[in-house]
Short mmCIF file of C-alpha atoms in Angstrom, two decimals:
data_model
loop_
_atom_site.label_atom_id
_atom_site.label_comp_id
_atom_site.label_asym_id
_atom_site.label_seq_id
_atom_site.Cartn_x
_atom_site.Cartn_y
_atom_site.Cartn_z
CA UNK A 248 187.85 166.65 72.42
CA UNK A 249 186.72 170.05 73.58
CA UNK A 250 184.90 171.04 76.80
CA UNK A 251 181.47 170.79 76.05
CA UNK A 252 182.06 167.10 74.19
CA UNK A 253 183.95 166.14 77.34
CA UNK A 254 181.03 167.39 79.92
CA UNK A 255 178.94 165.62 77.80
CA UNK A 256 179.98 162.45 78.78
CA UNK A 257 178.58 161.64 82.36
CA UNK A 258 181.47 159.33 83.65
CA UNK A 259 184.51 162.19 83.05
CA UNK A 260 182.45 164.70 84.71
CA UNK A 261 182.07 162.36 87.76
CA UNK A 262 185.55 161.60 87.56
CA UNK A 263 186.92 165.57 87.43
CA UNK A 264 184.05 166.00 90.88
CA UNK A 265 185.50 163.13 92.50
CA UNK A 266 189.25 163.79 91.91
CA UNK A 267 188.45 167.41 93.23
CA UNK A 268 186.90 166.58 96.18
CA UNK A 269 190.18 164.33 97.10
CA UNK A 270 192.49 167.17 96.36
CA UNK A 271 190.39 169.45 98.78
CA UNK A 272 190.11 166.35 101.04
CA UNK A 273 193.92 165.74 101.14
CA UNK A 274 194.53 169.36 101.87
CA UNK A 275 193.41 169.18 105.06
CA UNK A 276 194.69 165.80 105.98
CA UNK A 277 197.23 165.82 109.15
CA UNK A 278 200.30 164.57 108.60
CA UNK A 279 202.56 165.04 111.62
CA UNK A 280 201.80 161.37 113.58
CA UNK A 281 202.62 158.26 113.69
CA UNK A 282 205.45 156.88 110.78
CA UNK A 283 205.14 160.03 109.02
CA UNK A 284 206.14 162.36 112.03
CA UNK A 285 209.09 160.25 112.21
CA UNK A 286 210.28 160.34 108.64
CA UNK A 287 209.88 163.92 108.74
CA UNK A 288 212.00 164.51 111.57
CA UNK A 289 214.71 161.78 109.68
CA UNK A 290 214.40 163.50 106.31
CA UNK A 291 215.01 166.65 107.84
CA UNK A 292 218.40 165.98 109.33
CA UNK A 293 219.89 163.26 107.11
CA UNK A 294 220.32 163.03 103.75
CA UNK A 295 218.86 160.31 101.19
CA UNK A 296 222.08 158.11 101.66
CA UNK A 297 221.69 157.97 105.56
CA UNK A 298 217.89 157.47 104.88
CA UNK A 299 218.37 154.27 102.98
CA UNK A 300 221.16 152.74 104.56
CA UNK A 301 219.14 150.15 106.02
CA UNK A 302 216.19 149.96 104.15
CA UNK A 303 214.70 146.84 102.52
CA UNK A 304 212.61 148.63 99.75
CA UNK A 305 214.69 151.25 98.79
CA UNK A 306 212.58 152.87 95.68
CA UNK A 307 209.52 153.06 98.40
CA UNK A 308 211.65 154.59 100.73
CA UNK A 309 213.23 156.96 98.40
CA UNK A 310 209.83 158.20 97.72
CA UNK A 311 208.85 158.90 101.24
CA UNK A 312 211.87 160.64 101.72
CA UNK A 313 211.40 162.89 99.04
CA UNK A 314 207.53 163.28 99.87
CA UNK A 315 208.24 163.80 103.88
CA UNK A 316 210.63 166.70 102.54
CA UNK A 317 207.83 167.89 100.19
CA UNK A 318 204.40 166.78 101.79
CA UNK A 319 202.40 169.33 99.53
CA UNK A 320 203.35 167.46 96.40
CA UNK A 321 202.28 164.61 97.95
CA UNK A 322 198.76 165.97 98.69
CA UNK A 323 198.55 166.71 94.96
CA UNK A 324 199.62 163.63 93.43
CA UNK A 325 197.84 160.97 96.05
CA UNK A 326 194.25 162.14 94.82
CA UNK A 327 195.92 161.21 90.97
CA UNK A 328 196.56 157.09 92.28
CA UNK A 329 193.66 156.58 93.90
CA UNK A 330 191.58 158.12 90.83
CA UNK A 331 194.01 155.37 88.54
CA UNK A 332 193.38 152.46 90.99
CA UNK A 333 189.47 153.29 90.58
CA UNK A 334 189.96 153.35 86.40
CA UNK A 335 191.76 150.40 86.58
CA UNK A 336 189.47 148.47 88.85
CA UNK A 337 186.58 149.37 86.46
CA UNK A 338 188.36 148.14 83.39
CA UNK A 339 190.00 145.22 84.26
CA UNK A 340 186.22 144.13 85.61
CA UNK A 341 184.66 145.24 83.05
CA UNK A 342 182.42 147.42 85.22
CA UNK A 343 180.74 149.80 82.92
CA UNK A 344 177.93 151.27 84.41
CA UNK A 345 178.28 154.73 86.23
CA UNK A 346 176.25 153.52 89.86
CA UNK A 347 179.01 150.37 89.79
CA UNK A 348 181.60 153.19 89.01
CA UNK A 349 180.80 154.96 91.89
CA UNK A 350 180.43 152.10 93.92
CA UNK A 351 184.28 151.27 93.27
CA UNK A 352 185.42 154.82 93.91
CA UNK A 353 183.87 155.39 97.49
CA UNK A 354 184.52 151.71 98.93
CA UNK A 355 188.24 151.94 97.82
CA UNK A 356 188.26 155.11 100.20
CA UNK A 357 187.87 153.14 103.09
CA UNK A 358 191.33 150.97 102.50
CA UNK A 359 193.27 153.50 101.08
CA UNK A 360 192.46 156.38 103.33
CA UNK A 361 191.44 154.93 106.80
CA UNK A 362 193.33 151.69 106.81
CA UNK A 363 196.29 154.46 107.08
CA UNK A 364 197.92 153.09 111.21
CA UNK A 365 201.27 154.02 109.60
CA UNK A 366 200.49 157.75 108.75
CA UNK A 367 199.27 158.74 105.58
CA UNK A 368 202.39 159.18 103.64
CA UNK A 369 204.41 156.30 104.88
CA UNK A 370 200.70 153.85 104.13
CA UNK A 371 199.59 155.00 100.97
CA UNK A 372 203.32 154.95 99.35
CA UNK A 373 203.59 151.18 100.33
CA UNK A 374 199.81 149.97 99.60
CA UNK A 375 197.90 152.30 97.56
CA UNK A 376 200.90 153.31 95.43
CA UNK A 377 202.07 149.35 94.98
CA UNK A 378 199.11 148.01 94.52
CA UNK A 379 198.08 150.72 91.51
CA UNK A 380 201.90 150.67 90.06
CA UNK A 381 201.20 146.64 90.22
CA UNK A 382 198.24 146.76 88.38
CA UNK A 383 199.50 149.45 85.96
CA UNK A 384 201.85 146.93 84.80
CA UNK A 385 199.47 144.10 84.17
CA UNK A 386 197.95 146.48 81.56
CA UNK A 387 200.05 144.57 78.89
CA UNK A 388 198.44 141.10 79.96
CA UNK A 389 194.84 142.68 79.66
CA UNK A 390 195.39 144.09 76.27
CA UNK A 391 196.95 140.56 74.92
CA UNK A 392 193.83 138.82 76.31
CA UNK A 393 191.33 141.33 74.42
CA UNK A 394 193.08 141.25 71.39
CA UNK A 395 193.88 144.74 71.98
CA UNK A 396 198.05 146.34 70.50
CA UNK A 397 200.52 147.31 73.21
CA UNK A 398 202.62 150.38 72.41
CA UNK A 399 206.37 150.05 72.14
CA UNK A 400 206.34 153.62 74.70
CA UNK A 401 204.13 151.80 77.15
CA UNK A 402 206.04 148.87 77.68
CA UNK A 403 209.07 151.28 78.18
CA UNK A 404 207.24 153.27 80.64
CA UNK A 405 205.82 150.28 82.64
CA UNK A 406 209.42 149.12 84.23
CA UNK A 407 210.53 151.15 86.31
CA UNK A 408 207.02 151.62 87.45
CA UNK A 409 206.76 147.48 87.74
CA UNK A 410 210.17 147.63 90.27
CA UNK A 411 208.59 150.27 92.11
CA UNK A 412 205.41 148.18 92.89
CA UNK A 413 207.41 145.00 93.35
CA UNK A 414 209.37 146.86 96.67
CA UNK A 415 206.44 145.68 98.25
CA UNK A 416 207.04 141.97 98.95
CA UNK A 417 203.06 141.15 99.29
CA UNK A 418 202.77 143.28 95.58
CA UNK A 419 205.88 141.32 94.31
CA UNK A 420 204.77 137.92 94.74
CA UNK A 421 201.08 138.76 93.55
CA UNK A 422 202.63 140.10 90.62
CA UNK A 423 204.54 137.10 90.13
CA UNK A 424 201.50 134.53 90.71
CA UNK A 425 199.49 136.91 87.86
CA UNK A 426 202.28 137.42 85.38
CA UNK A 427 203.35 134.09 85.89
CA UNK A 428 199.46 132.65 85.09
CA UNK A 429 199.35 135.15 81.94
CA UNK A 430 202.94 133.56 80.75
CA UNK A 431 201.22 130.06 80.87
CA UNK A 432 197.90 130.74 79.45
CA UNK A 433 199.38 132.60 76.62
CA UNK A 434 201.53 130.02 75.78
CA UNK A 435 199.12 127.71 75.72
CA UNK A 436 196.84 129.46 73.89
CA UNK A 437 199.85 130.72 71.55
CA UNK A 438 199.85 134.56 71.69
CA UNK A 439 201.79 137.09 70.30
CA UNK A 440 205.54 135.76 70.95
CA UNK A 441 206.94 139.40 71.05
CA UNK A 442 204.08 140.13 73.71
CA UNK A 443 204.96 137.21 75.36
CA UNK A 444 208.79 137.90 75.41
CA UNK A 445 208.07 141.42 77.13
CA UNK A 446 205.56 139.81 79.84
CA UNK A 447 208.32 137.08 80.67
CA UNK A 448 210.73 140.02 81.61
CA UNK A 449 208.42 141.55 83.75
CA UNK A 450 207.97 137.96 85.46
CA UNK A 451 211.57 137.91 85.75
CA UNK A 452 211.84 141.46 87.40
CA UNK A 453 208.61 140.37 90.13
CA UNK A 454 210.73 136.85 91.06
CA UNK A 455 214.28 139.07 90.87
CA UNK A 456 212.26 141.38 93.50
CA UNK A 457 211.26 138.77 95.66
CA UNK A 458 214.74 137.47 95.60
CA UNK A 459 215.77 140.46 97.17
CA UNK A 460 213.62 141.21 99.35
CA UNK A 461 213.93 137.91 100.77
CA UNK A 462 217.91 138.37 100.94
CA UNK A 463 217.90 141.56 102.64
CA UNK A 464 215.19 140.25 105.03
CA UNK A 465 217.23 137.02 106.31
CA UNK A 466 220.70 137.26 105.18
CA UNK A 467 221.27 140.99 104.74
CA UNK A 468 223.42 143.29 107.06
CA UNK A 469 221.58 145.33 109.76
CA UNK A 470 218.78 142.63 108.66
CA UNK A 471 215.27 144.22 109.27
CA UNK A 472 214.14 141.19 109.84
CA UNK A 473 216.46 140.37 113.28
CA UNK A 474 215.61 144.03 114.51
CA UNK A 475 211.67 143.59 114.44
CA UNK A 476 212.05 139.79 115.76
CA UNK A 477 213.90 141.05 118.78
CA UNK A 478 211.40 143.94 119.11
CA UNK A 479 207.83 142.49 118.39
CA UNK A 480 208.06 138.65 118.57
CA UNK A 481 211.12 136.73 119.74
CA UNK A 482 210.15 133.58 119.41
CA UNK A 483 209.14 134.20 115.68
CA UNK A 484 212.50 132.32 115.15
CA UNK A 485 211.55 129.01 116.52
CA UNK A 486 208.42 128.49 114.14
CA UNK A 487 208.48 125.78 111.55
CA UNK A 488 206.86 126.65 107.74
CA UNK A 489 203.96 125.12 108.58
CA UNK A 490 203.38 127.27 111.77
CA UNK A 491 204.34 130.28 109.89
CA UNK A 492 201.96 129.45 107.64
CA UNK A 493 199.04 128.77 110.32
CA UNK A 494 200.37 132.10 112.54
CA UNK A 495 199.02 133.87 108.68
CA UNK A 496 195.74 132.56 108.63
CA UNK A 497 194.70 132.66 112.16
CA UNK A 498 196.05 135.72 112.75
CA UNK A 499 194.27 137.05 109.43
CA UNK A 500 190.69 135.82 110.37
CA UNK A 501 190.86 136.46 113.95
CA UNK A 502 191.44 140.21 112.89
CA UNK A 503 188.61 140.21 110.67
CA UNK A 504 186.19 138.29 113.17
CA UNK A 505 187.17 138.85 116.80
CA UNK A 506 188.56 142.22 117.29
CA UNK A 507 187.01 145.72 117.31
CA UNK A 508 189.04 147.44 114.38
CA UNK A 509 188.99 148.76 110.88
CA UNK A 510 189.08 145.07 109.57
CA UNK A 511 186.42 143.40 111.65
CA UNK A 512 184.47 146.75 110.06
CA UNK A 513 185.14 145.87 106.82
CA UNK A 514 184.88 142.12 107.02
CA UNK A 515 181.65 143.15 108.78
CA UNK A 516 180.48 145.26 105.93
CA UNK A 517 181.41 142.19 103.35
CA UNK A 518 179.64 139.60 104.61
CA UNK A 519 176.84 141.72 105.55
CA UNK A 520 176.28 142.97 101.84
CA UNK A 521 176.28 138.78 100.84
CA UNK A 522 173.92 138.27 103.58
CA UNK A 523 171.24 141.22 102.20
CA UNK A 524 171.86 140.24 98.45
CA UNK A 525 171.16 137.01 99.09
CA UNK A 526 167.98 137.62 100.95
CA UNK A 527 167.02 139.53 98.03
CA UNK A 528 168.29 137.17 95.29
CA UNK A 529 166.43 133.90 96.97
CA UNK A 530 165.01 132.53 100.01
CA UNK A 531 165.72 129.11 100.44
CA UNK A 532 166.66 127.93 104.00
CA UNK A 533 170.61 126.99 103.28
CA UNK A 534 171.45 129.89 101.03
CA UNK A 535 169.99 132.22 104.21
CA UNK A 536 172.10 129.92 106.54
CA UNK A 537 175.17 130.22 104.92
CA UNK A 538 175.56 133.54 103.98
CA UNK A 539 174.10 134.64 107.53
CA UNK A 540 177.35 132.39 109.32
CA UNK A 541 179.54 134.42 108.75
CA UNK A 542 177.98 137.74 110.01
CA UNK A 543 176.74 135.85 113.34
CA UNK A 544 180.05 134.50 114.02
CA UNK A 545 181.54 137.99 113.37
CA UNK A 546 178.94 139.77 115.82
CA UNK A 547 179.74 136.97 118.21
CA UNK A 548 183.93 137.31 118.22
CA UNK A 549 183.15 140.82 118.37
CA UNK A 550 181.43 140.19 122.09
CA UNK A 551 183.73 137.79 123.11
CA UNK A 552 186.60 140.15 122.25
CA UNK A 553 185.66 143.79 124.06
CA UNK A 554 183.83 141.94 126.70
CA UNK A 555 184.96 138.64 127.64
CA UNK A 556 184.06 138.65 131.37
CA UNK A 557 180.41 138.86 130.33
CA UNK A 558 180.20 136.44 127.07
CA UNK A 559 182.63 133.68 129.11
CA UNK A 560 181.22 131.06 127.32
CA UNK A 561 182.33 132.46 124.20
CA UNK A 562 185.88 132.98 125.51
CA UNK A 563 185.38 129.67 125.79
CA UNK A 564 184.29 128.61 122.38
CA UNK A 565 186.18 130.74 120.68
CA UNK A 566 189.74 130.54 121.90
CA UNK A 567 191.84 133.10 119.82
CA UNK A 568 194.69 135.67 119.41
CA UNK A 569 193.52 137.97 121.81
CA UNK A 570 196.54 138.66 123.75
CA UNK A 571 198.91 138.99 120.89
CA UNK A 572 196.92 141.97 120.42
CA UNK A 573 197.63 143.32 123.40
CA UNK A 574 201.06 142.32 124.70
CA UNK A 575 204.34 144.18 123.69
CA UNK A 576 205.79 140.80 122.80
CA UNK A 577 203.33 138.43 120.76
CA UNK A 578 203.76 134.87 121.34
CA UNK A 579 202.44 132.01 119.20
CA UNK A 580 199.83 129.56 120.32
CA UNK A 581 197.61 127.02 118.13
CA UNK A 582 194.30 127.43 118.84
CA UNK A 583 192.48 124.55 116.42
CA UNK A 584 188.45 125.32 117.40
CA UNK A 585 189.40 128.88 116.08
CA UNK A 586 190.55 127.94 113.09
CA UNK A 587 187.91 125.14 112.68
CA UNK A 588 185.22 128.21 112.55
CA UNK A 589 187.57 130.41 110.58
CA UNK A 590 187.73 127.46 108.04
CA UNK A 591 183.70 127.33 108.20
CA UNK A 592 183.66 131.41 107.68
CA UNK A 593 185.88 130.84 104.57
CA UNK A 594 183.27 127.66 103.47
CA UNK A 595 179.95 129.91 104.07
CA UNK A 596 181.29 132.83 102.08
CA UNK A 597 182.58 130.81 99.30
CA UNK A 598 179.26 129.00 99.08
CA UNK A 599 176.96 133.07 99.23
CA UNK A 600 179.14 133.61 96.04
CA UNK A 601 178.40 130.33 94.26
CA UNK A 602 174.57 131.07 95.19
CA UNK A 603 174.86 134.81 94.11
CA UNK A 604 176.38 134.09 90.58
CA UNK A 605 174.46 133.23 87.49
CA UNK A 606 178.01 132.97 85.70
CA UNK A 607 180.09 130.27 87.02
CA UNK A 608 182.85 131.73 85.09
CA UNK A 609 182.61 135.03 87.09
CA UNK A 610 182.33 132.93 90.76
CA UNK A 611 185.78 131.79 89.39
CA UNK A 612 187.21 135.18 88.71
CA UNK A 613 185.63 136.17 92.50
CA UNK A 614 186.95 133.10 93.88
CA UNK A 615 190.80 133.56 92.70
CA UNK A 616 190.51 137.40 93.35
CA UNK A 617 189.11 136.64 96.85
CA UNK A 618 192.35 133.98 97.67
CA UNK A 619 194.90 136.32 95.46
CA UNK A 620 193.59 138.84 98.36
CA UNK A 621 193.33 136.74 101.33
CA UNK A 622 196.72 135.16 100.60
CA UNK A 623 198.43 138.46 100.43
CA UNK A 624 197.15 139.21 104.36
CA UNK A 625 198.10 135.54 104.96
CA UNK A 626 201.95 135.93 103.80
CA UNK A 627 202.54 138.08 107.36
CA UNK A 628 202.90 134.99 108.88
CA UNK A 629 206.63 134.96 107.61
CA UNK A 630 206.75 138.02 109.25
CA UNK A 631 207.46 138.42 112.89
CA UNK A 632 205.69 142.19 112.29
CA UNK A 633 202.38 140.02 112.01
CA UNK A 634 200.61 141.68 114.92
CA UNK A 635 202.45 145.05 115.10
CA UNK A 636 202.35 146.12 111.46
CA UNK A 637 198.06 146.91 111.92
CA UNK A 638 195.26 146.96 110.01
CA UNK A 639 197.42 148.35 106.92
CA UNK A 640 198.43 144.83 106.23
CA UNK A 641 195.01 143.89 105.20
CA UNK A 642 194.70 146.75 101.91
CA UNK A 643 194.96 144.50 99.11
CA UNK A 644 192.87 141.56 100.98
CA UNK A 645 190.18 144.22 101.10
CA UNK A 646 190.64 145.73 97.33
CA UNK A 647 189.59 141.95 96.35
CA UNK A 648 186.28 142.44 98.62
CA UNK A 649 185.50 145.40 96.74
CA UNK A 650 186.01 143.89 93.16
CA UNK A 651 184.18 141.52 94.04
CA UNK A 652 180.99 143.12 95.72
CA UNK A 653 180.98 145.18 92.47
CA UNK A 654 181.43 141.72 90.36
CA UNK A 655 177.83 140.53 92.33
CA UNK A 656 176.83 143.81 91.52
CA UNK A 657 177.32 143.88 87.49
CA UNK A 658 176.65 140.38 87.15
CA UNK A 659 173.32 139.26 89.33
CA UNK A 660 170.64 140.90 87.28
CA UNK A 661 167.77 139.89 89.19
CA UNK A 662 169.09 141.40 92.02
CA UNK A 663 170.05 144.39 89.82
CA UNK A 664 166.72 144.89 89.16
CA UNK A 665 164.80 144.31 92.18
CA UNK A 666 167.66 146.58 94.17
CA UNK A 667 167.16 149.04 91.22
CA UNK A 668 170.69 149.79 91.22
#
């Protein structure tokens, strides 16, 4: 294809202007704070050996060693992922219009590039990085399913690329759950067994990586896991599975609802954007209702949280995490009228979506991306790093949000048309 065929077609030239902007973008980003000043400093007097000796995702880890020692190449190559993760977003979700396009490639800033507590090197290696890698690899699955030939090179290609994105235990067990559901339905439906043979490896790498990762974690040397108990939560220890499992989704939803940070924005922004496409989709009393819950209950945490002496009453009603956000050592407590209205939250948003869809099949895909998300934040409640590690945490609980306010986007054609959009 020459030049003037290629600048012909709209979508590549957006593409080239985007990507360009994030080089120039990443040029100036600082990169001497938080986790990155400190791998810096390591990578500078230690070699790779030292580096790793206690790490529990050593491929990630590699990587940030070799991009703290060379920041400049990381500058170049970061703009390259996030352009990937927008291409792949669009294509697995079939979103083919340019305004739904663009729509993909400026939300996905806000995770990638602001969700970044960690530093920008140290974040983006272990969520924007995983999370692309991880759906690079389900590229195999998508072509079986559309009938579509996978290259011998591709497969090839796709390992090493599938280990690095499984390093990240929330990537390796979503990767697991997907490859796992693609095993079964193409069994059932009796694909290509030579397909099929390849995608069962890469399930068996995913579960081999969890495997791991879980070793290291509890039974390993130098264990991770003991150091940030003893640091952030020492009574993490003590919990029972089914605490652990409550600590996730509290702790999840009261970060989204009740506190004044990058997710109560973008939980915020969410349930906002169901709120005005339903007004414009319908009017009836209960679809208004519902999808309005969840922003009044947001607006509401958010007063009981920066300003509790005034809004008592809500301190009250809404009992919560607070303190764990705010003391050096987090403690658990069971708070069940919080989780009663996080429970109503999840209820009221799964109901906008069932309102919003003409396609039941596509409320499906919204509804499993939305928990594949969701349950991603909510595995941190097996880790006692489940207030310390930030907002970072919540990346790939916030991709799904995106997919899916660009799924109401390309599929609700009444509202397409009245939003001209």
């Amino acid at each position: 294809m020459n030049l003037k065929n290629f600048l012909r077609k709209g979508n590549n030239l957006y593409y080239c202007i985007y990507t360009l902007i994030l080089l120039i973008a990443h040029i100036f980003l600082p990169l001497n704070w938080a986790d990155d000043a400190v791998f810096m400093k390591k990578a500078a007097e230690k070699s790779i050996a030292d580096f790793l000796s206690t790490s529990a995702r050593p491929l990630t880890d590699a990587m940030t060693y070799f991009f703290a020692r060379n920041p400049v190449i990381w500058k170049l190559t970061d703009p390259i992922i996030l352009l990937i993760l927008v291409l792949l977003i669009c294509k697995y979700f079939k979103l083919n219009s340019k305004k739904e396009k663009v729509f993909v490639s400026i939300t996905v800033l806000f995770p990638s590039l602001a969700m970044v507590d960690a530093g920008f090197i140290a974040t983006t290696l272990n969520y924007l990085w995983s999370v692309t890698l991880g759906f690079l690899c389900l590229l195999p699955s998508w072509k079986v399913f559309n009938n579509e030939k996978v290259r011998w090179y591709e497969k090839l290609l796709l390992l090493p690329l599938l280990i690095y994105a499984a390093n990240m235990q929330q990537m390796s067990v979503i990767l697991t759950v997907l490859l796992g559901l693609s095993c079964i339905i193409m069994t059932v439906k009796r694909k290509s067994v030579h397909i099929n043979y390849y995608i069962f490896f890469q399930l068996a790498i995913t579960v081999g990586c969890v495997a791991y990762s879980y070793y290291l974690n509890i039974f390993g040397e130098n264990s991770r896991m003991i150091r940030e108990t003893a640091r952030y939560f020492p009574d993490f220890g003590s919990l029972n599975i089914l605490q652990k499992i409550e600590l996730g989704f509290s702790s999840t939803f009261f970060g989204m609802t009740m506190n004044l940070h990058l997710p109560w924005s973008g939980f915020f922004a969410f349930v906002s954007w169901l709120l005005y496409a339903s007004l414009r989709k319908g009017r009836s009393i209960k679809q208004v209702i519902t999808a309005a819950f969840p922003v009044i209950f947001s607006i509401f945490g958010l007063l009981q949280a920066v300003l509790p002496q005034r809004y008592r009453f809500l301190s009250e009603l809404l009992p919560g995490g607070l303190k764990n956000w705010k003391m050096d050592k987090a403690i658990y407590s069971f708070e069940p009228v919080s989780d009663i209205f996080f429970l109503l939250v999840i209820l009221c948003v799964v109901c906008s979506l069932w309102f919003l869809f003409d396609s039941k099949k596509y409320f499906a895909l919204s509804i499993f991306t939305l928990a594949v998300g969701t349950g991603s934040r909510l595995m941190m409640g097996f880790s006692p790093t489940v207030w310390a590690s930030g907002c970072r945490t919540y990346y790939i609980m916030f991709i799904s949000m995106i997919i899916v306010s660009a799924l109401i986007i390309n599929q609700n054609y009444t509202m397409k048309k009245s939003l001209k959009i």
